[in-house]
Structure formats: structure tokens, C-alpha cells
Short mmCIF file of C-alpha atoms in Angstrom, two decimals:
data_model
loop_
_atom_site.label_atom_id
_atom_site.label_comp_id
_atom_site.label_asym_id
_atom_site.label_seq_id
_atom_site.Cartn_x
_atom_site.Cartn_y
_atom_site.Cartn_z
CA UNK A 1 2.86 23.20 109.70
CA UNK A 2 1.81 21.05 106.74
CA UNK A 3 3.92 20.89 103.59
CA UNK A 4 2.53 22.64 100.54
CA UNK A 5 1.09 20.20 97.99
CA UNK A 6 0.53 22.51 95.02
CA UNK A 7 1.00 26.12 94.01
CA UNK A 8 -1.77 28.28 95.42
CA UNK A 9 -2.74 25.97 98.28
CA UNK A 10 -3.94 27.64 101.47
CA UNK A 11 -5.31 26.64 104.87
CA UNK A 12 -8.25 28.27 106.69
CA UNK A 13 -7.16 28.19 110.32
CA UNK A 14 -10.12 30.24 111.50
CA UNK A 15 -13.33 31.61 109.99
CA UNK A 16 -15.57 32.67 112.85
CA UNK A 17 -18.59 34.93 112.34
CA UNK A 18 -19.61 36.76 115.52
CA UNK A 19 -23.25 37.87 115.25
CA UNK A 20 -25.17 40.67 116.95
CA UNK A 21 -27.07 37.97 118.83
CA UNK A 22 -23.93 36.75 120.57
CA UNK A 23 -23.44 33.64 118.41
CA UNK A 24 -20.02 32.53 117.16
CA UNK A 25 -20.47 30.57 113.94
CA UNK A 26 -17.58 28.46 112.63
CA UNK A 27 -18.14 28.68 108.88
CA UNK A 28 -15.02 26.98 107.54
CA UNK A 29 -17.05 24.13 106.04
CA UNK A 30 -19.53 26.54 104.42
CA UNK A 31 -16.82 28.80 102.97
CA UNK A 32 -16.94 29.31 99.19
CA UNK A 33 -14.59 32.25 98.45
CA UNK A 34 -12.76 35.21 99.98
CA UNK A 35 -11.48 38.38 98.29
CA UNK A 36 -9.17 40.87 100.02
CA UNK A 37 -8.19 44.17 98.36
CA UNK A 38 -5.12 46.35 99.06
CA UNK A 39 -4.11 49.62 97.40
CA UNK A 40 -1.25 51.99 98.24
CA UNK A 41 -3.59 54.91 97.46
CA UNK A 42 -6.31 53.66 99.83
CA UNK A 43 -6.31 54.07 103.62
CA UNK A 44 -8.01 50.78 104.42
CA UNK A 45 -8.33 47.27 103.08
CA UNK A 46 -11.70 45.89 102.02
CA UNK A 47 -13.00 42.53 100.92
CA UNK A 48 -15.84 40.07 100.63
CA UNK A 49 -16.56 36.53 101.75
CA UNK A 50 -19.20 34.12 100.45
CA UNK A 51 -20.74 30.98 101.92
CA UNK A 52 -22.89 28.04 100.87
CA UNK A 53 -25.83 28.07 103.28
CA UNK A 54 -28.08 25.06 103.94
CA UNK A 55 -29.39 26.31 107.32
CA UNK A 56 -30.83 29.71 106.37
CA UNK A 57 -28.18 31.43 108.48
CA UNK A 58 -29.04 34.96 107.35
CA UNK A 59 -32.45 34.57 109.01
CA UNK A 60 -31.81 32.08 111.81
CA UNK A 61 -28.59 33.77 112.99
CA UNK A 62 -29.95 37.29 112.31
CA UNK A 63 -27.12 38.38 110.03
CA UNK A 64 -27.77 42.10 109.45
CA UNK A 65 -24.40 43.57 108.32
CA UNK A 66 -23.04 44.55 111.74
CA UNK A 67 -21.13 41.35 112.54
CA UNK A 68 -17.43 40.75 113.14
CA UNK A 69 -15.32 38.19 111.32
CA UNK A 70 -12.29 36.42 112.81
CA UNK A 71 -10.25 35.15 109.88
CA UNK A 72 -6.87 33.39 109.66
CA UNK A 73 -5.50 32.23 106.30
CA UNK A 74 -2.09 30.59 105.95
CA UNK A 75 0.13 29.45 103.09
CA UNK A 76 1.40 25.95 104.05
CA UNK A 77 5.05 25.08 104.53
CA UNK A 78 5.68 27.79 107.10
CA UNK A 79 7.72 26.87 110.15
CA UNK A 80 6.37 27.82 113.55
CA UNK A 81 8.59 30.90 113.85
CA UNK A 82 7.57 32.25 110.42
CA UNK A 83 3.90 31.28 110.44
CA UNK A 84 2.91 34.68 111.87
CA UNK A 85 4.60 36.51 109.00
CA UNK A 86 3.13 34.10 106.45
CA UNK A 87 -0.44 34.28 107.72
CA UNK A 88 -3.24 36.72 107.02
CA UNK A 89 -4.40 37.01 110.61
CA UNK A 90 -7.51 38.89 111.70
CA UNK A 91 -8.14 36.98 114.89
CA UNK A 92 -7.08 39.57 117.48
CA UNK A 93 -8.40 42.48 115.37
CA UNK A 94 -11.53 41.08 113.68
CA UNK A 95 -12.87 42.39 110.40
CA UNK A 96 -16.18 44.27 110.38
CA UNK A 97 -19.07 43.11 108.22
CA UNK A 98 -20.84 46.17 106.80
CA UNK A 99 -23.05 44.82 103.99
CA UNK A 100 -24.95 41.74 102.86
CA UNK A 101 -24.02 41.95 99.20
CA UNK A 102 -26.12 39.15 97.76
CA UNK A 103 -28.21 36.11 98.64
CA UNK A 104 -29.02 33.64 95.85
CA UNK A 105 -31.22 30.56 96.10
CA UNK A 106 -29.53 27.53 94.53
CA UNK A 107 -32.41 25.14 95.29
CA UNK A 108 -35.09 24.65 97.93
CA UNK A 109 -32.57 23.81 100.64
CA UNK A 110 -29.43 25.67 99.58
CA UNK A 111 -28.47 29.25 98.90
CA UNK A 112 -25.31 31.30 98.74
CA UNK A 113 -24.75 34.64 100.43
CA UNK A 114 -21.91 37.15 100.26
CA UNK A 115 -20.81 39.58 102.94
CA UNK A 116 -18.65 42.68 102.46
CA UNK A 117 -16.09 43.49 105.15
CA UNK A 118 -13.54 46.10 106.08
CA UNK A 119 -11.46 46.97 109.15
CA UNK A 120 -12.44 48.46 112.48
CA UNK A 121 -10.46 51.65 111.81
CA UNK A 122 -12.43 52.67 108.71
CA UNK A 123 -15.68 52.08 110.62
CA UNK A 124 -14.49 54.42 113.38
CA UNK A 125 -13.19 56.88 110.81
CA UNK A 126 -16.72 57.32 109.47
CA UNK A 127 -18.18 57.84 112.94
CA UNK A 128 -15.83 60.31 114.65
CA UNK A 129 -14.01 63.60 114.03
CA UNK A 130 -10.61 64.99 115.02
CA UNK A 131 -10.76 68.44 116.59
CA UNK A 132 -7.50 69.26 118.34
CA UNK A 133 -4.02 70.64 117.76
CA UNK A 134 -0.86 68.59 117.23
CA UNK A 135 2.84 69.47 117.42
CA UNK A 136 5.97 67.63 116.40
CA UNK A 137 7.33 65.22 113.82
CA UNK A 138 4.37 63.96 111.74
CA UNK A 139 4.94 60.19 111.83
CA UNK A 140 5.61 59.80 115.57
CA UNK A 141 3.89 62.81 117.08
CA UNK A 142 0.81 63.23 114.90
CA UNK A 143 -0.15 60.22 112.79
CA UNK A 144 0.82 57.69 115.45
CA UNK A 145 -1.25 59.56 118.04
CA UNK A 146 -4.31 59.63 115.77
CA UNK A 147 -3.95 55.89 115.11
CA UNK A 148 -3.45 54.90 118.76
CA UNK A 149 -5.74 57.39 120.54
CA UNK A 150 -8.60 55.43 122.23
CA UNK A 151 -10.92 58.33 121.44
CA UNK A 152 -9.98 58.24 117.75
CA UNK A 153 -8.98 55.21 115.63
CA UNK A 154 -7.87 53.15 118.67
CA UNK A 155 -5.86 50.77 116.46
CA UNK A 156 -3.63 48.04 117.87
CA UNK A 157 -2.21 47.05 114.48
CA UNK A 158 1.41 47.26 113.36
CA UNK A 159 2.46 50.75 112.22
CA UNK A 160 5.42 50.97 109.83
CA UNK A 161 6.62 54.50 109.21
CA UNK A 162 9.31 56.57 107.57
CA UNK A 163 10.71 59.61 109.35
CA UNK A 164 10.27 63.10 107.94
CA UNK A 165 12.27 66.31 108.15
CA UNK A 166 9.22 68.30 109.23
CA UNK A 167 8.07 69.63 112.57
CA UNK A 168 4.42 70.60 112.31
CA UNK A 169 2.02 72.71 114.30
CA UNK A 170 -1.34 71.67 112.93
CA UNK A 171 -4.97 71.94 113.95
CA UNK A 172 -7.52 69.36 112.84
CA UNK A 173 -10.78 71.31 112.37
CA UNK A 174 -13.42 68.60 112.82
CA UNK A 175 -11.95 66.35 110.15
CA UNK A 176 -12.30 62.61 109.77
CA UNK A 177 -9.08 60.96 111.04
CA UNK A 178 -8.03 59.54 107.65
CA UNK A 179 -8.69 62.88 105.92
CA UNK A 180 -6.51 64.62 108.49
CA UNK A 181 -3.72 62.03 108.08
CA UNK A 182 -3.84 62.44 104.29
CA UNK A 183 -3.62 66.23 104.70
CA UNK A 184 -0.52 65.82 106.86
CA UNK A 185 1.02 63.23 104.53
CA UNK A 186 0.99 65.37 101.40
CA UNK A 187 3.05 68.10 103.13
CA UNK A 188 5.70 65.78 104.58
CA UNK A 189 9.27 65.62 103.28
CA UNK A 190 11.40 62.50 103.58
CA UNK A 191 14.41 62.47 105.88
CA UNK A 192 16.13 59.68 103.93
CA UNK A 193 15.29 60.42 100.29
CA UNK A 194 16.34 63.97 99.41
CA UNK A 195 13.19 65.56 100.89
CA UNK A 196 10.92 63.42 98.69
CA UNK A 197 7.31 64.67 99.09
CA UNK A 198 5.64 61.39 98.09
CA UNK A 199 4.31 60.08 101.41
CA UNK A 200 1.30 57.77 101.38
CA UNK A 201 -0.74 56.32 104.22
CA UNK A 202 -2.24 52.92 103.43
CA UNK A 203 -3.18 49.59 104.97
CA UNK A 204 -2.31 46.01 104.05
CA UNK A 205 -3.01 42.74 105.87
CA UNK A 206 0.25 43.40 107.79
CA UNK A 207 -0.84 46.75 109.24
CA UNK A 208 -0.54 50.47 108.44
CA UNK A 209 2.23 52.09 106.41
CA UNK A 210 3.33 55.71 106.23
CA UNK A 211 6.11 55.93 103.67
CA UNK A 212 7.25 57.47 100.39
CA UNK A 213 7.16 56.00 96.91
CA UNK A 214 10.97 56.23 97.01
CA UNK A 215 11.21 53.95 100.05
CA UNK A 216 8.93 51.37 98.40
CA UNK A 217 11.29 51.23 95.42
CA UNK A 218 14.46 51.31 97.51
CA UNK A 219 15.01 47.55 97.68
CA UNK A 220 18.14 45.79 96.47
CA UNK A 221 16.26 42.51 96.23
CA UNK A 222 12.62 42.22 95.14
CA UNK A 223 10.17 40.34 97.35
CA UNK A 224 9.68 37.64 94.69
CA UNK A 225 10.49 37.12 91.00
CA UNK A 226 7.71 35.90 88.73
CA UNK A 227 8.42 34.40 85.31
CA UNK A 228 6.34 33.72 82.24
CA UNK A 229 6.71 29.96 81.72
CA UNK A 230 4.28 27.18 80.93
CA UNK A 231 2.08 27.24 84.05
CA UNK A 232 2.23 24.22 86.31
CA UNK A 233 3.74 21.94 83.62
CA UNK A 234 5.68 20.06 86.31
CA UNK A 235 3.34 19.16 89.14
CA UNK A 236 6.26 17.98 91.28
CA UNK A 237 8.09 21.30 91.09
CA UNK A 238 5.88 23.28 93.45
CA UNK A 239 8.56 25.88 94.12
CA UNK A 240 8.82 26.83 90.45
CA UNK A 241 5.06 26.78 89.99
CA UNK A 242 4.70 29.31 92.81
CA UNK A 243 6.57 31.86 90.67
CA UNK A 244 4.68 31.22 87.41
CA UNK A 245 2.80 34.07 85.81
CA UNK A 246 -0.59 32.54 85.04
CA UNK A 247 -1.71 35.45 82.85
CA UNK A 248 -0.91 39.11 82.25
CA UNK A 249 -2.28 42.17 80.51
CA UNK A 250 -0.43 45.32 79.49
CA UNK A 251 -2.24 48.30 80.98
CA UNK A 252 0.10 51.13 79.97
CA UNK A 253 -1.72 54.18 78.67
CA UNK A 254 0.75 57.05 78.35
CA UNK A 255 -1.06 60.26 77.41
CA UNK A 256 1.35 63.16 76.91
CA UNK A 257 -1.47 65.69 76.59
CA UNK A 258 -3.09 64.60 79.86
CA UNK A 259 0.30 64.33 81.59
CA UNK A 260 1.13 67.88 80.54
CA UNK A 261 -2.14 69.24 81.93
CA UNK A 262 -1.67 67.23 85.15
CA UNK A 263 1.79 68.71 85.79
CA UNK A 264 3.95 65.66 85.23
CA UNK A 265 6.49 67.18 82.84
CA UNK A 266 6.61 70.74 84.12
CA UNK A 267 4.81 73.38 86.15
CA UNK A 268 5.16 76.89 87.51
CA UNK A 269 4.39 77.85 91.11
CA UNK A 270 3.76 81.48 91.99
CA UNK A 271 4.15 82.21 95.70
CA UNK A 272 2.67 85.57 96.65
CA UNK A 273 3.84 87.06 99.94
CA UNK A 274 0.98 89.37 100.93
CA UNK A 275 2.84 90.58 104.02
CA UNK A 276 6.00 91.74 102.23
CA UNK A 277 4.15 92.51 98.97
CA UNK A 278 6.44 90.30 96.91
CA UNK A 279 6.25 87.15 94.84
CA UNK A 280 8.51 84.40 93.58
CA UNK A 281 8.32 81.81 90.78
CA UNK A 282 9.34 78.16 91.17
CA UNK A 283 9.72 76.11 88.00
CA UNK A 284 9.64 72.32 88.03
CA UNK A 285 11.07 70.14 85.24
CA UNK A 286 10.53 66.38 85.23
CA UNK A 287 13.62 65.48 83.19
CA UNK A 288 15.90 67.50 85.48
CA UNK A 289 14.42 66.08 88.68
CA UNK A 290 14.28 62.44 87.54
CA UNK A 291 17.77 61.45 88.71
CA UNK A 292 17.10 62.78 92.22
CA UNK A 293 14.38 60.18 92.80
CA UNK A 294 14.51 56.47 93.59
CA UNK A 295 13.00 54.37 90.79
CA UNK A 296 11.94 50.74 90.39
CA UNK A 297 15.12 49.73 88.53
CA UNK A 298 17.52 51.53 90.85
CA UNK A 299 19.56 48.47 91.85
CA UNK A 300 19.65 46.12 88.88
CA UNK A 301 20.60 45.74 85.24
CA UNK A 302 17.08 46.14 83.89
CA UNK A 303 17.15 49.90 83.73
CA UNK A 304 18.94 53.11 84.44
CA UNK A 305 18.49 56.35 86.32
CA UNK A 306 18.97 57.96 82.92
CA UNK A 307 15.93 56.29 81.34
CA UNK A 308 12.74 58.19 82.24
CA UNK A 309 9.40 57.39 80.63
CA UNK A 310 9.75 60.36 78.28
CA UNK A 311 12.14 61.14 75.46
CA UNK A 312 14.72 63.91 75.72
CA UNK A 313 14.25 64.68 72.03
CA UNK A 314 13.91 68.41 71.28
CA UNK A 315 10.84 69.67 69.45
CA UNK A 316 10.84 71.98 66.43
CA UNK A 317 11.50 74.93 68.72
CA UNK A 318 14.54 73.26 70.30
CA UNK A 319 12.78 72.64 73.63
CA UNK A 320 12.42 69.42 75.62
CA UNK A 321 9.04 68.13 76.76
CA UNK A 322 9.72 69.54 80.25
CA UNK A 323 10.73 73.01 79.05
CA UNK A 324 7.23 74.49 79.18
CA UNK A 325 6.56 75.38 82.84
CA UNK A 326 3.65 77.65 81.93
CA UNK A 327 1.62 74.60 80.86
CA UNK A 328 0.27 74.48 84.41
CA UNK A 329 0.29 77.32 86.94
CA UNK A 330 -0.14 77.03 90.71
CA UNK A 331 -0.75 80.15 92.78
CA UNK A 332 -0.26 80.17 96.55
CA UNK A 333 -0.43 83.08 98.99
CA UNK A 334 1.56 83.23 102.21
CA UNK A 335 0.91 85.58 105.11
CA UNK A 336 4.27 85.54 106.79
CA UNK A 337 7.86 85.37 105.75
CA UNK A 338 8.94 81.75 105.54
CA UNK A 339 12.32 80.54 106.63
CA UNK A 340 14.91 79.65 104.04
CA UNK A 341 15.81 75.99 104.21
CA UNK A 342 14.48 73.16 106.32
CA UNK A 343 16.73 73.42 109.37
CA UNK A 344 17.22 76.07 112.03
CA UNK A 345 20.94 76.96 111.75
CA UNK A 346 21.16 77.78 115.45
CA UNK A 347 19.96 74.36 116.66
CA UNK A 348 20.32 72.11 113.62
CA UNK A 349 16.76 70.94 114.22
CA UNK A 350 14.02 70.90 111.60
CA UNK A 351 11.86 74.00 111.57
CA UNK A 352 8.18 74.34 110.85
CA UNK A 353 8.65 75.03 107.15
CA UNK A 354 5.86 73.53 105.03
CA UNK A 355 6.38 75.69 101.96
CA UNK A 356 4.33 74.70 98.96
CA UNK A 357 7.44 75.02 96.80
CA UNK A 358 8.91 72.00 98.60
CA UNK A 359 6.16 69.48 97.86
CA UNK A 360 3.33 70.52 95.53
CA UNK A 361 5.01 70.33 92.10
CA UNK A 362 7.20 67.31 92.83
CA UNK A 363 4.36 65.35 94.42
CA UNK A 364 1.96 65.97 91.54
CA UNK A 365 4.59 65.10 88.97
CA UNK A 366 5.63 61.87 90.71
CA UNK A 367 2.09 60.58 91.17
CA UNK A 368 1.17 61.48 87.59
CA UNK A 369 4.26 59.62 86.38
CA UNK A 370 2.97 56.51 88.17
CA UNK A 371 -0.25 56.80 86.19
CA UNK A 372 1.82 57.06 83.00
CA UNK A 373 4.21 54.29 83.99
CA UNK A 374 4.60 50.90 82.34
CA UNK A 375 1.76 48.98 83.93
CA UNK A 376 1.00 45.26 84.01
CA UNK A 377 -1.99 43.43 85.44
CA UNK A 378 -0.82 39.94 86.33
CA UNK A 379 -2.26 36.83 87.95
CA UNK A 380 0.03 34.53 89.93
CA UNK A 381 -0.38 31.62 92.40
CA UNK A 382 -1.29 32.87 95.85
CA UNK A 383 1.20 33.65 98.57
CA UNK A 384 0.22 35.39 101.79
CA UNK A 385 3.62 37.16 102.04
CA UNK A 386 2.99 39.49 99.07
CA UNK A 387 1.35 42.84 99.79
CA UNK A 388 0.69 46.20 98.14
CA UNK A 389 3.79 48.41 98.24
CA UNK A 390 6.17 45.49 97.65
CA UNK A 391 8.74 45.51 94.87
CA UNK A 392 8.71 42.37 92.70
CA UNK A 393 10.61 41.13 89.65
CA UNK A 394 8.79 40.17 86.44
CA UNK A 395 10.37 38.29 83.53
CA UNK A 396 8.33 38.02 80.33
CA UNK A 397 9.19 36.17 77.15
CA UNK A 398 10.62 38.03 74.18
CA UNK A 399 7.76 38.65 71.76
CA UNK A 400 10.13 38.31 68.77
CA UNK A 401 10.01 34.54 69.13
CA UNK A 402 13.35 34.00 70.83
CA UNK A 403 12.95 31.53 73.69
CA UNK A 404 16.23 32.46 75.36
CA UNK A 405 15.83 36.20 75.71
CA UNK A 406 13.37 38.15 77.87
CA UNK A 407 11.24 41.03 76.68
CA UNK A 408 13.52 44.12 76.70
CA UNK A 409 10.62 46.49 77.30
CA UNK A 410 8.48 44.76 79.95
CA UNK A 411 11.00 42.69 81.94
CA UNK A 412 12.19 44.36 85.13
CA UNK A 413 11.26 45.35 88.66
CA UNK A 414 7.74 46.54 89.44
CA UNK A 415 5.99 48.20 92.35
CA UNK A 416 2.79 46.45 93.44
CA UNK A 417 0.21 49.23 93.36
CA UNK A 418 -2.98 47.25 93.97
CA UNK A 419 -3.44 43.66 95.02
CA UNK A 420 -6.38 41.28 95.34
CA UNK A 421 -6.13 38.02 97.24
CA UNK A 422 -8.59 35.57 95.68
CA UNK A 423 -9.26 32.50 97.85
CA UNK A 424 -11.56 29.85 96.39
CA UNK A 425 -12.82 26.51 97.56
CA UNK A 426 -14.17 23.92 95.17
CA UNK A 427 -13.57 20.65 93.31
CA UNK A 428 -11.74 19.29 96.33
CA UNK A 429 -9.09 22.05 96.23
CA UNK A 430 -8.28 25.17 98.21
CA UNK A 431 -6.94 27.55 95.54
CA UNK A 432 -5.37 30.95 96.23
CA UNK A 433 -4.50 33.38 93.43
CA UNK A 434 -3.22 36.94 93.49
CA UNK A 435 -4.24 39.62 91.00
CA UNK A 436 -1.84 42.57 90.96
CA UNK A 437 -1.56 45.90 89.16
CA UNK A 438 2.20 46.53 88.94
CA UNK A 439 3.97 49.66 87.74
CA UNK A 440 7.50 50.68 86.83
CA UNK A 441 8.47 54.31 86.25
CA UNK A 442 11.56 53.75 84.13
CA UNK A 443 12.61 51.82 81.02
CA UNK A 444 15.60 49.57 80.39
CA UNK A 445 17.05 51.70 77.61
CA UNK A 446 16.46 55.42 77.32
CA UNK A 447 14.13 56.47 74.55
CA UNK A 448 15.85 57.93 71.43
CA UNK A 449 16.50 61.65 71.67
CA UNK A 450 17.45 62.56 68.10
CA UNK A 451 14.19 64.35 67.48
CA UNK A 452 11.19 64.09 65.18
CA UNK A 453 12.10 64.89 61.58
CA UNK A 454 8.68 66.24 60.63
CA UNK A 455 7.86 69.83 61.57
CA UNK A 456 4.79 72.01 61.25
CA UNK A 457 4.50 73.84 57.93
CA UNK A 458 2.00 75.14 55.42
CA UNK A 459 0.87 78.60 54.28
CA UNK A 460 -1.00 80.97 56.54
CA UNK A 461 -4.19 82.15 54.83
CA UNK A 462 -7.30 83.92 56.10
CA UNK A 463 -10.68 84.03 54.34
CA UNK A 464 -13.82 85.97 55.26
CA UNK A 465 -17.02 83.96 54.90
CA UNK A 466 -19.46 86.02 52.77
CA UNK A 467 -23.12 86.29 53.66
CA UNK A 468 -25.33 83.79 51.88
CA UNK A 469 -22.37 81.92 50.47
CA UNK A 470 -22.89 78.81 48.37
CA UNK A 471 -20.48 76.09 47.35
CA UNK A 472 -20.63 74.57 43.86
CA UNK A 473 -21.07 71.21 45.51
CA UNK A 474 -24.06 72.25 47.64
CA UNK A 475 -27.17 70.07 47.26
CA UNK A 476 -30.46 71.80 46.44
CA UNK A 477 -33.10 70.72 48.96
#
């Protein structure tokens, strides 16, 4: 494998377009750019690829948006035994072209065209339905079967999963496979992370993942550490340039009113047992549950389990921000008596308990907290090892002007929520950059909790508006 010459360099090992007419077009020389998108809240990756065309390929090769694309992209400097892990490899499982996005004439003999692609599984997902019953542990006995079944998704890709405590008996009533998997995922409880109900099913260039937010953040060492330094100021130090932050933007938009209505801080669940004619309330409080979760800064000095993204300051009534469970009310009916606990005491095995009280409030709060988290949008030199769901370190300069200290608010460990690989070819260079939206759900130092000194006041007055009233300042018109 060739040695890397500069930060962001990449090699196109294969770029083969397989047309509906049976042609296999090697388009490495015509390649202009490639974009690949990953998102932990999306079931499938998508992307686009553009070419410089001097042979009118769209017409002569009958490109109609139903082609397949074999694509292999590699970051140089990988040894033979690590090249597979370093590469973005869609040779054995080609990408599916589904749209001709644009075609622009540059001159009489040259034009550019762009194709949109996705994976085989999302194409099958939109064409078939699941209509059968499933029993067993969700990851191995349900989701894996849907992924591997030749009559369903028929995927041969890697499947990375986290075990659950659940045993389900579920029927898929003519649902799309991904919709069914998402329905299963939201009711699953983690075996490793205190019954965490934050499972997600998503795809990266490495394969499919079924895991909790807690497991994504449960890393003692981040995948990579990126630092804000002068970009590429030492062309000989390629290793350092690979970790430069080329640009960043602060995306944080905490909205306490919206978070309250969404159920982040607190909620009340009313379970109505129609069989036994009884009901029970379950209150959820974000500040009390925070320490039971795994957070981005769990294993380092840049934060604390005691530093949530909300202050513990009491309001004028002496209540914390999470002391108002009636701010959002969930109502759920059940038709049979549910078992207490998750395990059958006679066998020690998990039972088929999927009670809403175990997942609904915690799941909504956790996902809302990710929307309210400290969020950065950063651009860094490309590296084919980074993927959505990774935990990375980010060090930013102190905005006070000190060159020795890092920013106490923004420096820390972040979860990669979305990622875009941006491969470009031009000016004699193959340049790869990564654009990431990164989030962290904790702060380095807990927010002050003394309390706001100002309180609501004023005199209560009521005035009846008389008929035909007129103010002295009214304008005659």
C-alpha cells in the first residue's frame, strides 16, 4: 500500500458502473466527486457521485437510474492486513443508482452528470413487506432474521449488535422491514446498560448497527482526537495534519420551552389496566435519571456524571426544572396484567415484558437531550476509518486569548451523529474531507445551582373594557 503524501489523500481502487445494458464502465478517470452520508438516526446510507463526460455516456450507455456501482475508496498507508478495515468497500455488495440528479453541458464536447445512490437493502425495503410472527431475543432472533432472510432484506453485510433483556412475541402486519425493525428497537432494553431503552438501527460503510446511545458513548479511548491548530502549516507533518480541525461551527440551540414540551426534563405516564380496572402513574425526572446513563465524558477529565446540560437551581417555588411531571402526559392502556420485573423468578430468564413504563419516558428524554446537547459541526481531513456512532475527542482553543489553555466549554469527547465523506478530484490532487455533526450531552463543570435572584411580582388588577371606549391618545380618522 502506498504511503500517504498529504492529509486527506485517498485512492480510488475501483469505480465500476454496471449498466442495464450489461456494460461495465470503469469511470475512475472521469470521476469528479463522491459524497457519502451516514446518520445514526437513519437506517441506510445514501450518497452521490459525479463525472466529467466527454463521450455522452448517459445516452450511449443508456444510464437510466437503475444501475449498480462497485466502489472501493482507500486511505493510503494501510498495511495489507488493515486495508480492509481502512477501505470503504462496495465491491461485493454494490451500491444502487436510483436517480440521475443533474446533467450540465460544459461545452460542445463535455458535460458533467451526477448520480444518486443508496444500498441494496433500502431498495428492497421499499419493494417488499414483512407479514409473519417472530419470537425470541430481538437482536438475534428477530432483527437478524429480517436482515438475512432471502425473501426480505437478504443482506450479506456485517451486523454489529448489542444484546437486550427482552424476549418478544411480535407480529409484523404487512410492514416495511425497516419500519418493523424500528418498531422493535424502540421497545428494547439493554442487557449491559441498566435497561437503557435507547436502541437505534442504522447503517455505515462498515455495515449495520443495532445498539444503544449508551454503548456508543461507552469508550475509554475515542476513535481519534482532533485539535484546532493552524491547518497544514507543516507540510511534512502529515500525521499532525490528519488531526487538524479545518473549520467548525457551534450548532447548540438549547430551548427549555421546547425541551419541556418534548418530555426531556420530566413526564408523567398513566397506565390504565382495563382488565383489572386500575391505573398507575409513573413519573420521570431527567436530573434524577442522569447518573444512571452513560455519557460522552464518562471516562475522562473533561466532564462529570454530575454535570447535566441543565442547572439544578430551584425556581421561585423551590422546584427544580425536572420537578414538573405534569408538563407532558402519556396515557397507555393495557389489557392484561403485566409481570413485575424483567425476569421470570422461576427460570431466571427474561420474560415477555414490554411495559411502556420501561422505555417510553426514558427514550424520549434521552433523544431530546441529544437535540439539546452541545453540538459542533466540524470539517476535518478525510479518513475512511471514521464513521457515524464513533466517539471522538475535540480540543478547541480558549476564546479568552490564552494559547496554552483549551476552551473549557467546548473541549471534550463528542459522539458523531451525522457524517459526510466528501471525496473530490481536481487540480492534480485527490482530496478527502469529512463533515461531521458531533454532540456531547454533558458539560465539564456543572452549571451553577444557586438560583435566579429575580422573581415574578407586580400587582394583580382587573379592568372591564367599557363599550365604545376611547383613549385620550386616540387619533381621529
